[in-house]
Tab-separated table of C-alpha atoms in Angstrom:
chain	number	residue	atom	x	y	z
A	1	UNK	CA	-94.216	-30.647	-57.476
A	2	UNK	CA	-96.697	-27.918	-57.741
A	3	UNK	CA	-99.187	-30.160	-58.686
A	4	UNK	CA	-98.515	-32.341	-55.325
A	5	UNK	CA	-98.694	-29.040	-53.443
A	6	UNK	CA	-102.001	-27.841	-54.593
A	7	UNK	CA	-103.445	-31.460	-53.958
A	8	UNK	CA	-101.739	-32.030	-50.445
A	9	UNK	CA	-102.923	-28.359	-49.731
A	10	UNK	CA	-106.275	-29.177	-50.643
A	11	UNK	CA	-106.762	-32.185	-48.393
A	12	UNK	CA	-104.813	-30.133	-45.755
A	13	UNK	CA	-108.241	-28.413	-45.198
A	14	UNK	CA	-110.332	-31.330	-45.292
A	15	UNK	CA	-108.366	-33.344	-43.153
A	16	UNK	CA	-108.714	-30.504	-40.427
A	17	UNK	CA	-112.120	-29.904	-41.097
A	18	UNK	CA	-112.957	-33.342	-39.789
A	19	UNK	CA	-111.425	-32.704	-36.379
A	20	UNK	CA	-112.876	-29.100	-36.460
A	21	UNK	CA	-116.562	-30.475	-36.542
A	22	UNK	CA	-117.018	-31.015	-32.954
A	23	UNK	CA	-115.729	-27.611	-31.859
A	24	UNK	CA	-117.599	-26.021	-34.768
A	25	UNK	CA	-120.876	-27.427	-33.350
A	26	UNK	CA	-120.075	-26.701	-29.915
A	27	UNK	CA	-119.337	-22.996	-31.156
A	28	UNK	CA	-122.589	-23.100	-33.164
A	29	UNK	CA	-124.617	-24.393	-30.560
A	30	UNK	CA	-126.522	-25.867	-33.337
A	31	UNK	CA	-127.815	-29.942	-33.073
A	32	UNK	CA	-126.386	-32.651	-35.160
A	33	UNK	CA	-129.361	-32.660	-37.416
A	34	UNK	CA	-128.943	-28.682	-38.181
A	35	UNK	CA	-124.814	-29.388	-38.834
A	36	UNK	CA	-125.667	-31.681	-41.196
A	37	UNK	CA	-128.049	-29.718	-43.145
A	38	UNK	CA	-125.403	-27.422	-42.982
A	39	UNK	CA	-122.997	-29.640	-44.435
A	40	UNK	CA	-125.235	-31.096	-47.950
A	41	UNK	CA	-124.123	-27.359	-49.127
A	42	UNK	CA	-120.836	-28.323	-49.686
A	43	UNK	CA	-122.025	-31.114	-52.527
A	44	UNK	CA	-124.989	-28.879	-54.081
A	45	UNK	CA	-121.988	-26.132	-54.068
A	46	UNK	CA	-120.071	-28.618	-55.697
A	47	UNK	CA	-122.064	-29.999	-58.701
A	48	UNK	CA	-122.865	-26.682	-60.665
A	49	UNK	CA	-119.068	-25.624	-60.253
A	50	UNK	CA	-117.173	-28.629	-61.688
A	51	UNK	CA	-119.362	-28.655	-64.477
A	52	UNK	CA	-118.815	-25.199	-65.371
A	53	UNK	CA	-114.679	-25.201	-64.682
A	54	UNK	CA	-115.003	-27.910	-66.886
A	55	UNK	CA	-116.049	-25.974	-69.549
A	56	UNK	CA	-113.922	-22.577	-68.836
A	57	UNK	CA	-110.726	-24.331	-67.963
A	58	UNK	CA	-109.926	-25.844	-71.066
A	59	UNK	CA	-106.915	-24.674	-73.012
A	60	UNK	CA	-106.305	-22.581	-69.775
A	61	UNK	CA	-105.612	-24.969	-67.228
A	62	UNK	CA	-102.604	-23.193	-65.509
A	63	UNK	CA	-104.538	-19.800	-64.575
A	64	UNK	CA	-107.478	-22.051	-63.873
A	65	UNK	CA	-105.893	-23.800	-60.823
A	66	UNK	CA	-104.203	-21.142	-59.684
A	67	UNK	CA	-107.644	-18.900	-59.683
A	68	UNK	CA	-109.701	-21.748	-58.136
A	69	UNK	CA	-106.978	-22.505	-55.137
A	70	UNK	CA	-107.285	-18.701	-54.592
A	71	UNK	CA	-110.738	-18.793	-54.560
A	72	UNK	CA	-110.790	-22.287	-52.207
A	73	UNK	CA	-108.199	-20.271	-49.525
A	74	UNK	CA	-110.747	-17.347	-49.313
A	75	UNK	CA	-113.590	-19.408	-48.794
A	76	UNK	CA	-111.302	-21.639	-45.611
A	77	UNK	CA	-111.607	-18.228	-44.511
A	78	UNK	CA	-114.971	-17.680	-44.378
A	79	UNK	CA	-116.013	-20.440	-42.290
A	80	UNK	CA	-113.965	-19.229	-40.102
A	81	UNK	CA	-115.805	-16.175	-39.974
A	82	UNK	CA	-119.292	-17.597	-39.868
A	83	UNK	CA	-121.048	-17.363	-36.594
A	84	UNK	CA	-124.469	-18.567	-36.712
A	85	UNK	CA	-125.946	-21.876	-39.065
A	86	UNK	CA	-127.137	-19.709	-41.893
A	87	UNK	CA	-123.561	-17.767	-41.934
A	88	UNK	CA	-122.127	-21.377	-42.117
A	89	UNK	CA	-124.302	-23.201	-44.104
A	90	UNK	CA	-123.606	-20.273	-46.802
A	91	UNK	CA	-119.828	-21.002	-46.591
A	92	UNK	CA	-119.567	-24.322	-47.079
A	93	UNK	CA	-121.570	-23.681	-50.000
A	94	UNK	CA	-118.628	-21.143	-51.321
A	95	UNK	CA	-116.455	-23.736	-50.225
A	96	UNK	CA	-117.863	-26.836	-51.574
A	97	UNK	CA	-118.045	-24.141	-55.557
A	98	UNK	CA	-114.050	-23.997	-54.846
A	99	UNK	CA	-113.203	-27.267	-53.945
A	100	UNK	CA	-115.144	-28.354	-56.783
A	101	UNK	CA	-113.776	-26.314	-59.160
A	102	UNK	CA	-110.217	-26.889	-57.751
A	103	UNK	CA	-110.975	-30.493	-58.096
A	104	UNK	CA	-111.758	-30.293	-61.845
A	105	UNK	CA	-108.973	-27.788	-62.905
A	106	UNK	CA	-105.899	-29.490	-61.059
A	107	UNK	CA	-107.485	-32.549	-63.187
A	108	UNK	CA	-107.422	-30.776	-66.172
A	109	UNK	CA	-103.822	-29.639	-65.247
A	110	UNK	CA	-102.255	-32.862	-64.607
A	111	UNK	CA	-103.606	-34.028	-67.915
A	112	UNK	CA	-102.020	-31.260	-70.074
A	113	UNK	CA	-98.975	-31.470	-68.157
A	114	UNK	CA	-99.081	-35.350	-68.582
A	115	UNK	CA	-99.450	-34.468	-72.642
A	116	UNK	CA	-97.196	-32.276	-72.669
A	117	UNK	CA	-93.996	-34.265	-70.858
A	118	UNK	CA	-94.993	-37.561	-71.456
A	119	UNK	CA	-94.617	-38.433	-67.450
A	120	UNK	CA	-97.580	-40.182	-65.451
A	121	UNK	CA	-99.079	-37.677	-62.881
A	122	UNK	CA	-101.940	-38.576	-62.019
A	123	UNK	CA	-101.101	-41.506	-59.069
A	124	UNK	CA	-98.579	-38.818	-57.595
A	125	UNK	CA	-100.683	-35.967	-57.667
A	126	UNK	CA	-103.300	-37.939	-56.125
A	127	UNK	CA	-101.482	-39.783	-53.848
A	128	UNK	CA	-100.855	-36.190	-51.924
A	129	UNK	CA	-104.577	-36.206	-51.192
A	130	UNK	CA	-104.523	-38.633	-48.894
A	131	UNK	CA	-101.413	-38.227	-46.869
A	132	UNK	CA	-102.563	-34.186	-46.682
A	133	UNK	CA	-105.309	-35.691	-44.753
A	134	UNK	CA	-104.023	-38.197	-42.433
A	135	UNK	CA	-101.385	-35.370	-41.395
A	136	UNK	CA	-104.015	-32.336	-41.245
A	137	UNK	CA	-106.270	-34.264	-38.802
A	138	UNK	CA	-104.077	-34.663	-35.750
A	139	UNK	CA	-101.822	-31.506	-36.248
A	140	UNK	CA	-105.448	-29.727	-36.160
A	141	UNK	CA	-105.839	-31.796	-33.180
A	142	UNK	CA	-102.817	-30.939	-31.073
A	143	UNK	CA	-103.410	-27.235	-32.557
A	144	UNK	CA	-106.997	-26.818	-30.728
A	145	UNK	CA	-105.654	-28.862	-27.635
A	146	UNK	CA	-102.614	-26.091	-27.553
A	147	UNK	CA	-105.302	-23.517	-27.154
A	148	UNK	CA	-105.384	-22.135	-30.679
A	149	UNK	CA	-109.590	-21.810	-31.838
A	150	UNK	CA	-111.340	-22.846	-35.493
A	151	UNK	CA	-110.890	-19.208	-36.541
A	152	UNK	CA	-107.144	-19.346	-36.291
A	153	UNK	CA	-106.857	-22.667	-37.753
A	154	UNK	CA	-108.460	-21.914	-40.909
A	155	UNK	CA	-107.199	-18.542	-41.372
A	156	UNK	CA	-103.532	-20.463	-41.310
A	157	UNK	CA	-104.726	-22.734	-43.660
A	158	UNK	CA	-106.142	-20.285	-46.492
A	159	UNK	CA	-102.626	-18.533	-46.321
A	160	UNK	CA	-100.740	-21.689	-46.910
A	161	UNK	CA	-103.563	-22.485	-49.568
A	162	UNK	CA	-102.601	-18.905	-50.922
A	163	UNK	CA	-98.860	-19.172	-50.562
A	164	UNK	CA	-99.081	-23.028	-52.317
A	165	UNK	CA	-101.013	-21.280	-55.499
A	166	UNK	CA	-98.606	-19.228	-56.544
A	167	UNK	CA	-96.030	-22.557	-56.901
A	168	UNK	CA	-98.572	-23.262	-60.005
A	169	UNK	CA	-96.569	-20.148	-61.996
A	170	UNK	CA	-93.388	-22.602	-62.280
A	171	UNK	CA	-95.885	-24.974	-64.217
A	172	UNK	CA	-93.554	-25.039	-67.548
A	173	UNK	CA	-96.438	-25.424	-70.069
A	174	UNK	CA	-96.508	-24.934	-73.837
A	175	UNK	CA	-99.181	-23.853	-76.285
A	176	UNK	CA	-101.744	-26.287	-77.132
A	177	UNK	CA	-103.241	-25.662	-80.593
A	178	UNK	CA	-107.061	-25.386	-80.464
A	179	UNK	CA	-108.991	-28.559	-81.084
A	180	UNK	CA	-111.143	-28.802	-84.572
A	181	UNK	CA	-114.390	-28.099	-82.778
A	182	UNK	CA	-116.914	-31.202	-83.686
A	183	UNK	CA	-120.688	-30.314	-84.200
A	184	UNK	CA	-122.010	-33.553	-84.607
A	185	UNK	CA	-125.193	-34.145	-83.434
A	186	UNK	CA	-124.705	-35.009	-79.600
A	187	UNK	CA	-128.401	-34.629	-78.565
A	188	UNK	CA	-129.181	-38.257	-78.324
A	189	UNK	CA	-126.124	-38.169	-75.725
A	190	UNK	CA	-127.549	-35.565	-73.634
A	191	UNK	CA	-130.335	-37.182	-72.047
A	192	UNK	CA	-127.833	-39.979	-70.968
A	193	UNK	CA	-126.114	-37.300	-69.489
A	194	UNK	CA	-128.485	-35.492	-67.885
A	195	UNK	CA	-129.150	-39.389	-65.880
A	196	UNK	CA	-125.575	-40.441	-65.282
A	197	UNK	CA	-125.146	-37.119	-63.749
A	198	UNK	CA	-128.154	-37.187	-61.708
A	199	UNK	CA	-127.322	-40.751	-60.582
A	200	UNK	CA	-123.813	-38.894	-59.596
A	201	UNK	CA	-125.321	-36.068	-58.056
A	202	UNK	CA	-127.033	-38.420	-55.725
A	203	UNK	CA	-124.030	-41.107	-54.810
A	204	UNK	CA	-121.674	-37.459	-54.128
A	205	UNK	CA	-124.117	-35.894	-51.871
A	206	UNK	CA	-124.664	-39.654	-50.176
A	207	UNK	CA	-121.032	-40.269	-49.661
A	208	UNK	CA	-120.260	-36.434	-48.382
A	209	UNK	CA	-123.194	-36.449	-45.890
A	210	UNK	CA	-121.332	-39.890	-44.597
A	211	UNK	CA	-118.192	-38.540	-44.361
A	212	UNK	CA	-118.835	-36.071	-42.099
């Protein structure tokens, strides 16, 4: 269940972010070509941050998530706070480092927890995403036709965010031994790397710009 939590919490944000936009640009003042320039931060946030959680999550997936859905509530926060296009562009970058890195360590999570208990996750955990958003968009919607503005919205959804992170404490994981670390030569795999995530880089920052 904390798993679930984290992931429905996650797409809780998302799924009001999308009915946000219009009152965000109204707010703004800003054109739709500005918002959208805006808006590639989140992706080149993104990119830099799941590849380094990758590498600093390992073996400590538990404080990982609950550090990077921390990290994701404060930056909700701050686009609250932002009042100008700069101010904003700058949080979505925070936001799209967070959400990146949230991404990769509840991955990581689910996968040690999976190891350890034998039980499939994954389509659960996942399945959350999805039905956080369908439920986030209109609630946001009756919320701003009640009277409440983007500030308030967000600020309620990094303390949920907050609250939801410290379920990830009754996460009952064991110790996993180290892995034999392997030196083999891996240099002739790093240039196909280096493509497949360029190639990546390019189809994430293609599908986010259409999204919103």
């Amino acid at each position: 269940m904390p798993l679930i939590a984290v992931c429905a919490v996650w797409a809780v944000f998302w799924g009001s972010w999308s009915a946000l936009l219009p009152a965000i640009k109204l707010e703004l003042g800003v054109s739709a070509g500005d918002l959208g320039l805006a808006l590639s931060a989140v992706p080149v946030g993104a990119l830099p941050a799941m590849a380094l959680t990758g590498r600093l999550a390992r073996g400590r997936e538990r404080a990982a998530l609950m550090v990077t859905t921390t990290l994701f509530a404060l930056s909700v926060a701050c686009v609250g706070l932002a009042g100008s296009l700069w101010q904003l562009a700058a949080a979505l970058l925070v936001v799209g480092a967070t959400s990146g890195a949230l991404d990769i360590a509840l991955n990581l999570t689910a996968g040690r927890v999976e190891r350890e208990t034998g039980r499939r996750l994954f389509q659960p955990v996942h399945a959350a995403f999805p039905v956080g958003v369908i439920v986030a968009a209109p609630a946001t919607g009756l919320a701003r036709s009640l009277g409440y503005g983007v500030g308030t919205v967000l600020a309620a959804i990094a303390v949920i965010t907050v609250v939801t992170s410290l379920s990830v404490l009754a996460l009952p994981m064991g110790h996993v031994a180290a892995e034999p670390s392997a030196h083999a030569d891996r240099r002739g795999l790093w240039g196909l790397a280096v493509v497949l995530g360029a190639l990546a880089a390019c189809v994430l920052i293609i599908e986010n710009s259409v999204e919103q």
